[in-house]
Structures are given as C-alpha cells and as structure tokens.
DNA sequence: CAAATTTATGAAAACGGTTGCATTTATTTA
DNA sequence: TAAATAAATGCAACCGTTTTCATAAATTTG
C-alpha cells in the first residue's frame, strides 16, 4: 500500500507525532530532527492522506460550487464557465480545490448541498445563482454553514447573508435610458426564467427608467422566454408581432444572438430598423454581427470576489456578513442607433 | 457537534457496526432492527461523514478532472464546459462528485495530479486534453492509477491506455476533401498550439487529403496561432498575405469567429470570396454570420463516454485497456461555396 | 549545585466510519 | 431432545492523521 506517516516515522526513527509536527512546521522541533524527518519524507516520497487529514482537523480545503438544477443545460451558458474561471483563479492562490455539484433537479441539488454540508465534504459553498423562494439559503443559514451567494438574496434579512452581486436594477435602468436617449419609445424586454432574482431586478430598472421618462409601460413589450432551444427566437417573434412592435430590444446576450439570426431571416436590418442591447457581454458577444452593444457585468470578477469573500468568512467566521457590488459598464458597439 | 454513527447506535440501542450494516444494506440484518435503525437515522437526521468513510474503505466517490494548465484561459473555450457537462451527466447517475483542477502552469498541474493520486483524494482521473511529451500519462501509468484520457495518447503503447477520442485524422481529411470537391485548390489551415495531439492529427488528415488529390502542400498555408487574444485574427492576416492567398480556410470554430469578424473589416465576402469550415461545432457556431459549416465532434458525448469508460475501469480494474472513438459529422451551413 | 524552567519528543486518545471474527440466539436436523 | 447449523448482532481492530498530555533531557535560575 501507499506510504503512511508511520513509515516515515520508522524511517526517521521518531514518533508519528513528530513527523506530523514537522509537516506543520511546528516550532518545537529541533533542526536536526526536522532535517532527518524531511529526508525520510523525500526518500519515501510521502504525501499525507487527504481524508485522514480532513477527518482529524475537520477541514477539507475544498469549496463546493452549486450550479442551478439545470446545470445540465446551464453549462451551455458562458456565464458559468466564466464565473468558475474567476473562482478557480482565486481558490488556486490558497490551494483550495473545487467540488462541483451535478444535480439535475431542484430536489437533487438540495440533497447534494445537504450532503456537502452535513458530511463535511467541503469547507464552504458558493451558490452560483439566486432564485425566488430558494430553499437553499434558509437551510444554509439555519446550519450556520459558511457560504456566499452570487446574486441578491430574496430573504427577510439580506444584510445577514454574504453575497456578491451587480446592481441589476441600475443596469436595467441604464440600458433603458440609453435607448430612450436614442429617442426610442417602444422598447421591448426579453427575459429569462422569471423566478431568477436578476430577472426581477433588471425589469425593475427597466420600469423605473420608463417612468422617469414618462413613457408608458406596455406589458406586451415584456416577454419571458423558456430556457430551452429556440426560446429566444420564439420570444422575439412574439414580441415583434404586437400591433406597434418595439423599435428597440433589451435581452441577455445569448438571446441577442438568437435574435440577430432571426432578424436576418426576416430581413430586418440591425441597427437601422431595430436597436438591440444585451446583458452580460460574453467573450463571444463582440464576435456577433453586428458586434453587439452590451452591459459588461464583469463575470470573472464576480467569481473572484465571491471566492475572496468566502475566504474572508472562513478565516473569521464570527464577523458580520459582508457584501460586494461589482461594477458594470455599457460597452457600445454596433447594434444600436438613434431612432429617425 | 454533528451527529455521528455512535449517536444513532445509542438511539437505536445497537452497536455501530449494526448501523453501518444497515447503511450498507447488508443482508444479515433482521427487518425489525433495520427498521429501528432507520428510524433513528431519520429522527437524528444522520448523514455519514464523507472523510471517515473514504478513509475506512479507501474510496472517495469523486473523480478528478484535469484541465490544461491554461485552465485560466481554457475555460473561455466552450469545449471544456461542454465536455464537463457530459461527464457531469454521467457521473451524476452513479452519485459521483467532480473535483476540478485549478493549476495555472504545467508544473502546478503536475503537482495537483500527484496530490490527487497519492493523497487518494479521488478514485479516478479524466485528463481533458492530450499533449505531445506529456508527463502526466507516464506518471499515472507508473502509479497504475485509474484514468481516462480525452484524446489520443502519444506514448509507446497507446493500446495500454484507456482513452476516448475522435478520429481526428479523418476529420482533417474530411473537411479538406469537402473543400477540394468544391474545387478549391489553395486551402489554408489555421491551427492552435502545436503540441496538442489533436492539432497534429488534423494536420495529418489535411496533408493526406491534399496528396490524394494531387494538390501541392504549401507550408505558407499552414499557420499556428497563439492562444492569446487576437491570435486568430493575426493568423488570418498572416495566411492571407502570401502571394497566392487561399480561397478556402480550415480552423477551429472560435478562430472562425475571429476570422469572420476580420473578414468584414476587410470587405471580403464569405462564402462568395472565401470559404471557411470549422472544427468542433460549438453551440454558438450556428449563430455566426454567416452560420458556419463545421465538423461536429460530439463534445458532450466525448464527456459521457470518458466518464463511462472510467467507471468501467473502476469496476473491473484488471481488464485490458479500452478505447472509444466518438463519431463526427460535417454540418453544412453557409460559410462554404463552390469556387468559380 | 540543586531546583525550577524550558525544550524536544513520545504515547495514546481522538476523528467517524468499516469489517473480520466471536458470540449469542433461533432454527433445523437426526 | 440434544447436537448441528444458520442468522443476527456485538466487540474490537483498523484506516492515516492531529493533538493533548506526560516525560525525559537540556538549560536557566537562585
């Protein structure tokens, strides 16, 4: 079998406790002994067993990443790899590993989280999404388990939960205002699943902007699309089929891709006849044709910050919850124009 | 502290071994006792500690996923999320977890793998890439550690390694032949980092196809691009600047996106003046303009198969190595036309 | 120089499970 | 009905660490 701490102890002619102390760089070890032990470790090519370690000091050096139940489908959304890239970069600095959830229904995800927590499989958790009526947050708070939410918590005392978010109301307002400045008055909004908090917030911003400009809010101009194939296309057709169709559209970048393709089929020119602005600014958004105007929400940074916040919490568990708002930026490219 | 097997044992008035057996569904337990134990488990909301378990039966129920050292950058490539999606789907069926590597240099990745193996942190490993002169494969074979390679192994006895791959030589040949059938004779090839096996194989196929058609192989038509930003664009400019520039181009889809954008700047029309075919057929490839013709390599299935193969190996460690070739398919869209 | 400290190390008890073997009890066999 | 067998359960060792506490050796103090 593999070489254990006992083998090293024997080889170095010391007790296992001494080896353990050398490993931990304890000060109470004579240089001479330390040298001998280290030599034995090298000679035998010893590596401490991770599970034994975790068991003994009740810490795993790994972080659980919880994806939406639709992970199956949501990995198709560039948001997740990008945010994980940020998390990974930060986790790597402190030598933490990443453990991925794989559940495919809400129920399964809940069970998985429960396992991670109660089996002590991870030291902390990052929730990569936030939904209305989420069960996970109350559960984790109840258990007092260290976690960070990516998004805004829809709970009674949001100030008690650690989270990283964009100011989504403001992004919603910003894109809408940008379009009204371009003289658009009929502005359509295509949104994804309606129980996502981010969706709610963006819509809120959209409404605020319209009200400030004294423009009417037409419910026909707000469409939710299903997360399945062609959802974006269907939503687009729906929204453009109302009596006075919008002259401008707001949607998530992936939907914008769908729209841009459909628009070509229909012979509608962008931006001459229809202005479009997207949310999220994925790496590929720049490669659309025309290159799309989009709100950059700094996905990578969202990942970095949530990992950093979780480390902060782990290092000092009893402090008050902290929050971080990651800045956004409107990236103007070629999918919008002033209404004639 | 958390509730342990001991608490359950006391509550059910049995020994811990009995609880353990109930957990394992051992046959030698009376229905009456099993019922009582299960009730106690429920009442106390007991979940076995994962590390204690791993330690005792030397199995972790988790699979290590090794990304290229450039994981930092490579998560920007849709290939990885998609292959992980496949792996995750399959792993989930058997209740296995996924552990992600985060190393950012070859050296770090190597250390990480070493840790996973020798600390027994995972039961098996999937290598998500294969390089020339890779150190990982010899190491894992030496250790006789269960792993599956995604790609073709460049080692002395490939039949001894478990792997899942496409027939990349054939895909290279196929796209080239497709273009020659469209009467193209000057066909450019843009490749990514040259130490990737897949790159080598595709080029091989390209060469074979040209030879069969009695077309000359012009080294000016073969360009490698760096993995950094704008790499694709630079490579495109380079390849189009030779005396008789290609009338058709072959590249990975992400590069094609770059090319399509550059092409617009330069006023070159696709497919009228330049035909392009891509490798990989990412979900977004269809959304390019024009929608790109691409070789679908079934990335999701690559993930599924590699996980399945690894399970096969774990369940029966002493059998001969197995391999799987995942089929490909040329998806014709609108980026190619017959040369006039 | 003996007593009091300090320093370095070891023995053993956790951590929370699994499992081989022994033991008790219930059932079958002759 | 006693002996043999099978079924159900418990005891205790083990997985590979960390860590508390005790102890021996070295050093300082009065």
XYZ file of C-alpha atoms in Angstrom, chain A residues 7-299:
293
model
C 6.584 4.502 7.565
C 8.174 7.902 7.680
C 8.302 7.796 11.456
C 10.071 4.448 11.407
C 12.491 5.521 8.714
C 13.392 8.674 10.616
C 13.356 6.839 13.911
C 10.840 9.167 15.554
C 7.180 9.048 16.556
C 4.382 9.851 14.137
C 3.559 12.908 16.165
C 6.982 14.284 15.393
C 6.501 13.747 11.699
C 3.160 15.459 11.909
C 4.766 18.396 13.624
C 7.460 18.681 11.027
C 4.758 18.700 8.386
C 3.000 21.504 10.206
C 6.230 23.443 10.618
C 5.800 23.423 14.334
C 8.446 25.451 16.105
C 9.064 22.902 18.790
C 11.202 20.647 16.676
C 14.981 20.588 16.716
C 16.544 21.448 13.375
C 18.408 18.171 13.390
C 15.273 16.067 13.770
C 13.397 18.133 11.241
C 16.140 17.524 8.740
C 16.097 13.789 9.334
C 12.324 13.611 9.015
C 12.311 15.663 5.876
C 14.869 13.393 4.359
C 12.738 10.366 5.136
C 9.712 12.083 3.616
C 11.661 12.745 0.473
C 13.214 9.318 0.318
C 9.898 7.564 0.678
C 8.060 10.141 -1.404
C 5.470 10.513 1.278
C 2.251 12.511 0.851
C -0.251 12.758 3.700
C -3.614 11.152 3.065
C -6.138 13.827 2.417
C -9.106 12.135 4.042
C -7.284 11.225 7.189
C -6.259 14.803 7.434
C -9.716 16.155 6.837
C -11.067 13.777 9.402
C -8.564 14.784 12.027
C -8.726 18.536 11.669
C -12.219 18.840 10.360
C -11.255 20.877 7.337
C -11.179 19.844 3.742
C -9.548 22.629 1.791
C -12.239 22.353 -0.789
C -15.087 24.613 -1.819
C -18.432 23.403 -3.114
C -19.816 25.067 -6.214
C -23.560 24.821 -6.598
C -24.906 25.196 -10.095
C -28.581 25.628 -10.937
C -30.546 22.417 -11.138
C -30.443 22.876 -14.836
C -26.663 22.565 -14.721
C -27.154 20.073 -17.406
C -28.299 22.907 -19.580
C -26.722 25.855 -17.860
C -23.185 24.921 -18.676
C -24.225 25.948 -22.136
C -24.403 29.456 -20.793
C -20.975 31.120 -20.897
C -21.741 32.773 -17.595
C -20.917 29.699 -15.575
C -17.558 28.748 -17.009
C -16.508 32.359 -16.771
C -17.531 32.772 -13.163
C -15.882 29.475 -12.301
C -12.766 30.722 -14.000
C -12.741 33.632 -11.569
C -13.416 31.406 -8.601
C -10.777 28.945 -9.674
C -8.151 31.630 -10.073
C -8.757 32.889 -6.572
C -9.131 29.458 -4.973
C -5.889 28.380 -6.524
C -3.986 31.065 -4.669
C -4.838 29.460 -1.348
C -4.525 25.936 -2.618
C -8.180 25.162 -2.331
C -9.890 22.639 -4.566
C -13.248 22.956 -6.253
C -16.046 20.448 -5.910
C -18.828 20.641 -8.470
C -22.488 19.839 -7.956
C -24.133 17.690 -10.603
C -27.798 17.593 -9.583
C -30.343 17.903 -12.341
C -33.469 18.790 -10.445
C -34.085 21.248 -7.622
C -34.638 18.322 -5.309
C -31.350 16.692 -6.253
C -29.429 19.911 -5.835
C -30.926 20.375 -2.408
C -29.885 16.871 -1.427
C -26.416 17.474 -2.750
C -25.988 20.635 -0.743
C -27.242 18.867 2.314
C -24.674 16.151 1.754
C -21.819 18.569 1.252
C -22.717 20.366 4.440
C -23.575 17.573 6.738
C -20.998 15.085 5.507
C -18.461 17.875 5.851
C -17.298 17.302 2.357
C -16.448 20.962 1.773
C -15.392 23.872 3.945
C -17.681 26.355 2.281
C -20.109 26.793 -0.543
C -20.667 29.271 -3.333
C -24.180 29.393 -4.709
C -23.844 30.368 -8.347
C -27.409 31.596 -8.735
C -30.256 33.027 -6.743
C -33.909 32.277 -7.129
C -37.138 33.478 -5.659
C -38.283 31.184 -2.823
C -34.980 29.386 -2.718
C -34.770 26.715 -0.018
C -31.007 26.546 -0.033
C -30.320 29.864 1.637
C -32.596 29.294 4.634
C -31.095 25.845 5.031
C -27.513 27.083 4.944
C -28.293 29.919 7.322
C -30.031 27.549 9.675
C -26.980 25.302 9.669
C -24.747 28.335 10.005
C -22.640 26.933 7.202
C -20.175 29.294 5.502
C -21.475 30.220 2.076
C -21.516 33.088 -0.356
C -24.323 33.816 -2.738
C -23.786 35.049 -6.228
C -26.722 37.375 -6.675
C -29.141 39.124 -4.371
C -30.792 37.094 -1.608
C -34.570 37.258 -1.560
C -34.913 36.709 2.156
C -36.100 38.674 5.142
C -32.718 39.878 6.311
C -30.486 40.222 3.270
C -27.890 42.071 5.306
C -27.255 38.849 7.169
C -26.187 36.925 4.115
C -22.812 37.145 2.439
C -23.221 37.892 -1.232
C -21.655 39.317 -4.358
C -23.832 40.930 -6.951
C -24.166 43.525 -9.648
C -26.528 46.398 -9.204
C -29.009 44.852 -11.550
C -31.697 47.443 -11.087
C -29.218 50.015 -12.230
C -28.091 48.010 -15.232
C -31.714 47.610 -16.230
C -32.227 51.319 -15.885
C -29.017 52.135 -17.687
C -29.735 50.175 -20.853
C -33.266 51.515 -20.969
C -32.123 55.083 -20.513
C -29.511 54.595 -23.163
C -32.225 53.597 -25.603
C -34.525 56.440 -24.631
C -31.654 58.832 -25.201
C -31.510 57.378 -28.696
C -35.134 58.508 -28.958
C -36.665 55.056 -28.718
C -40.058 54.986 -27.064
C -41.195 51.455 -27.774
C -38.629 49.321 -26.010
C -39.048 45.586 -25.729
C -37.631 43.463 -22.931
C -36.939 39.749 -23.286
C -36.244 37.999 -20.006
C -35.271 34.532 -18.947
C -36.884 32.368 -16.297
C -38.989 34.569 -14.156
C -38.040 33.178 -10.760
C -34.469 34.425 -11.107
C -33.834 37.452 -8.941
C -31.621 39.029 -11.545
C -34.521 38.990 -13.982
C -36.751 40.690 -11.483
C -34.213 43.380 -10.728
C -33.472 44.187 -14.325
C -37.152 44.507 -15.078
C -37.492 46.791 -12.106
C -34.785 49.042 -13.541
C -36.464 48.997 -16.925
C -39.745 50.122 -15.355
C -38.086 52.884 -13.352
C -36.376 54.254 -16.430
C -39.580 54.322 -18.441
C -41.456 56.031 -15.630
C -38.831 58.702 -15.289
C -39.069 59.390 -18.986
C -42.850 59.455 -18.745
C -43.111 56.610 -21.188
C -45.931 54.104 -20.843
C -45.160 50.589 -19.658
C -46.669 48.206 -22.140
C -46.866 44.641 -20.911
C -46.870 43.400 -24.475
C -43.302 44.577 -24.655
C -42.172 42.306 -21.842
C -41.718 38.669 -22.720
C -40.264 35.771 -20.801
C -38.562 33.050 -22.724
C -38.162 29.434 -21.779
C -34.665 28.151 -21.257
C -34.922 25.563 -23.978
C -33.775 25.634 -27.554
C -35.190 28.361 -29.735
C -36.634 30.072 -26.697
C -35.016 33.304 -27.724
C -36.302 33.073 -31.246
C -39.868 32.380 -30.138
C -39.813 35.256 -27.693
C -38.532 37.561 -30.399
C -41.292 36.601 -32.803
C -43.839 37.052 -30.080
C -42.631 40.485 -29.101
C -42.423 41.727 -32.684
C -45.933 40.594 -33.503
C -47.789 43.116 -31.366
C -49.599 45.970 -33.125
C -46.861 48.577 -32.636
C -43.754 46.481 -32.394
C -40.765 47.803 -30.448
C -38.060 49.746 -32.222
C -35.508 48.633 -29.658
C -34.899 45.457 -27.711
C -33.188 44.510 -24.488
C -32.173 40.912 -23.820
C -29.421 38.690 -22.497
C -26.549 38.327 -24.967
C -27.255 34.697 -25.787
C -30.803 35.653 -26.696
C -29.458 38.516 -28.734
C -27.509 36.007 -30.785
C -30.742 34.174 -31.472
C -32.464 37.417 -32.316
C -29.711 38.558 -34.664
C -30.018 35.377 -36.623
C -33.796 35.534 -36.808
C -33.615 39.161 -37.803
C -31.591 38.183 -40.839
C -34.189 35.648 -41.905
C -36.861 38.295 -41.633
C -34.851 40.897 -43.487
C -34.890 43.375 -40.632
C -31.724 45.442 -40.513
C -29.855 45.993 -37.249
C -29.297 48.681 -36.096
C -31.058 50.687 -38.829
C -34.511 49.268 -38.197
C -34.066 47.724 -34.805
C -31.691 48.574 -31.973
C -30.606 45.854 -29.601
C -28.644 45.916 -26.395
C -27.643 42.897 -24.426
C -26.782 41.950 -20.874
C -23.563 40.244 -19.753
C -21.105 40.908 -22.562
C -19.738 37.415 -23.017
C -16.440 36.993 -24.737
C -18.244 35.973 -27.897
C -20.655 38.900 -27.850
C -18.076 41.011 -29.551
C -17.996 38.491 -32.381
C -21.656 38.809 -33.265
C -22.622 40.606 -36.396
C -23.133 43.310 -35.917
C -20.940 43.321 -32.807
C -23.426 43.869 -30.039
C -23.765 46.688 -27.600
C -23.890 45.080 -24.187
C -23.663 45.655 -20.479
C -20.451 44.167 -19.175
C -21.163 42.779 -15.717
C -17.623 41.602 -15.020
C -18.414 37.951 -14.673
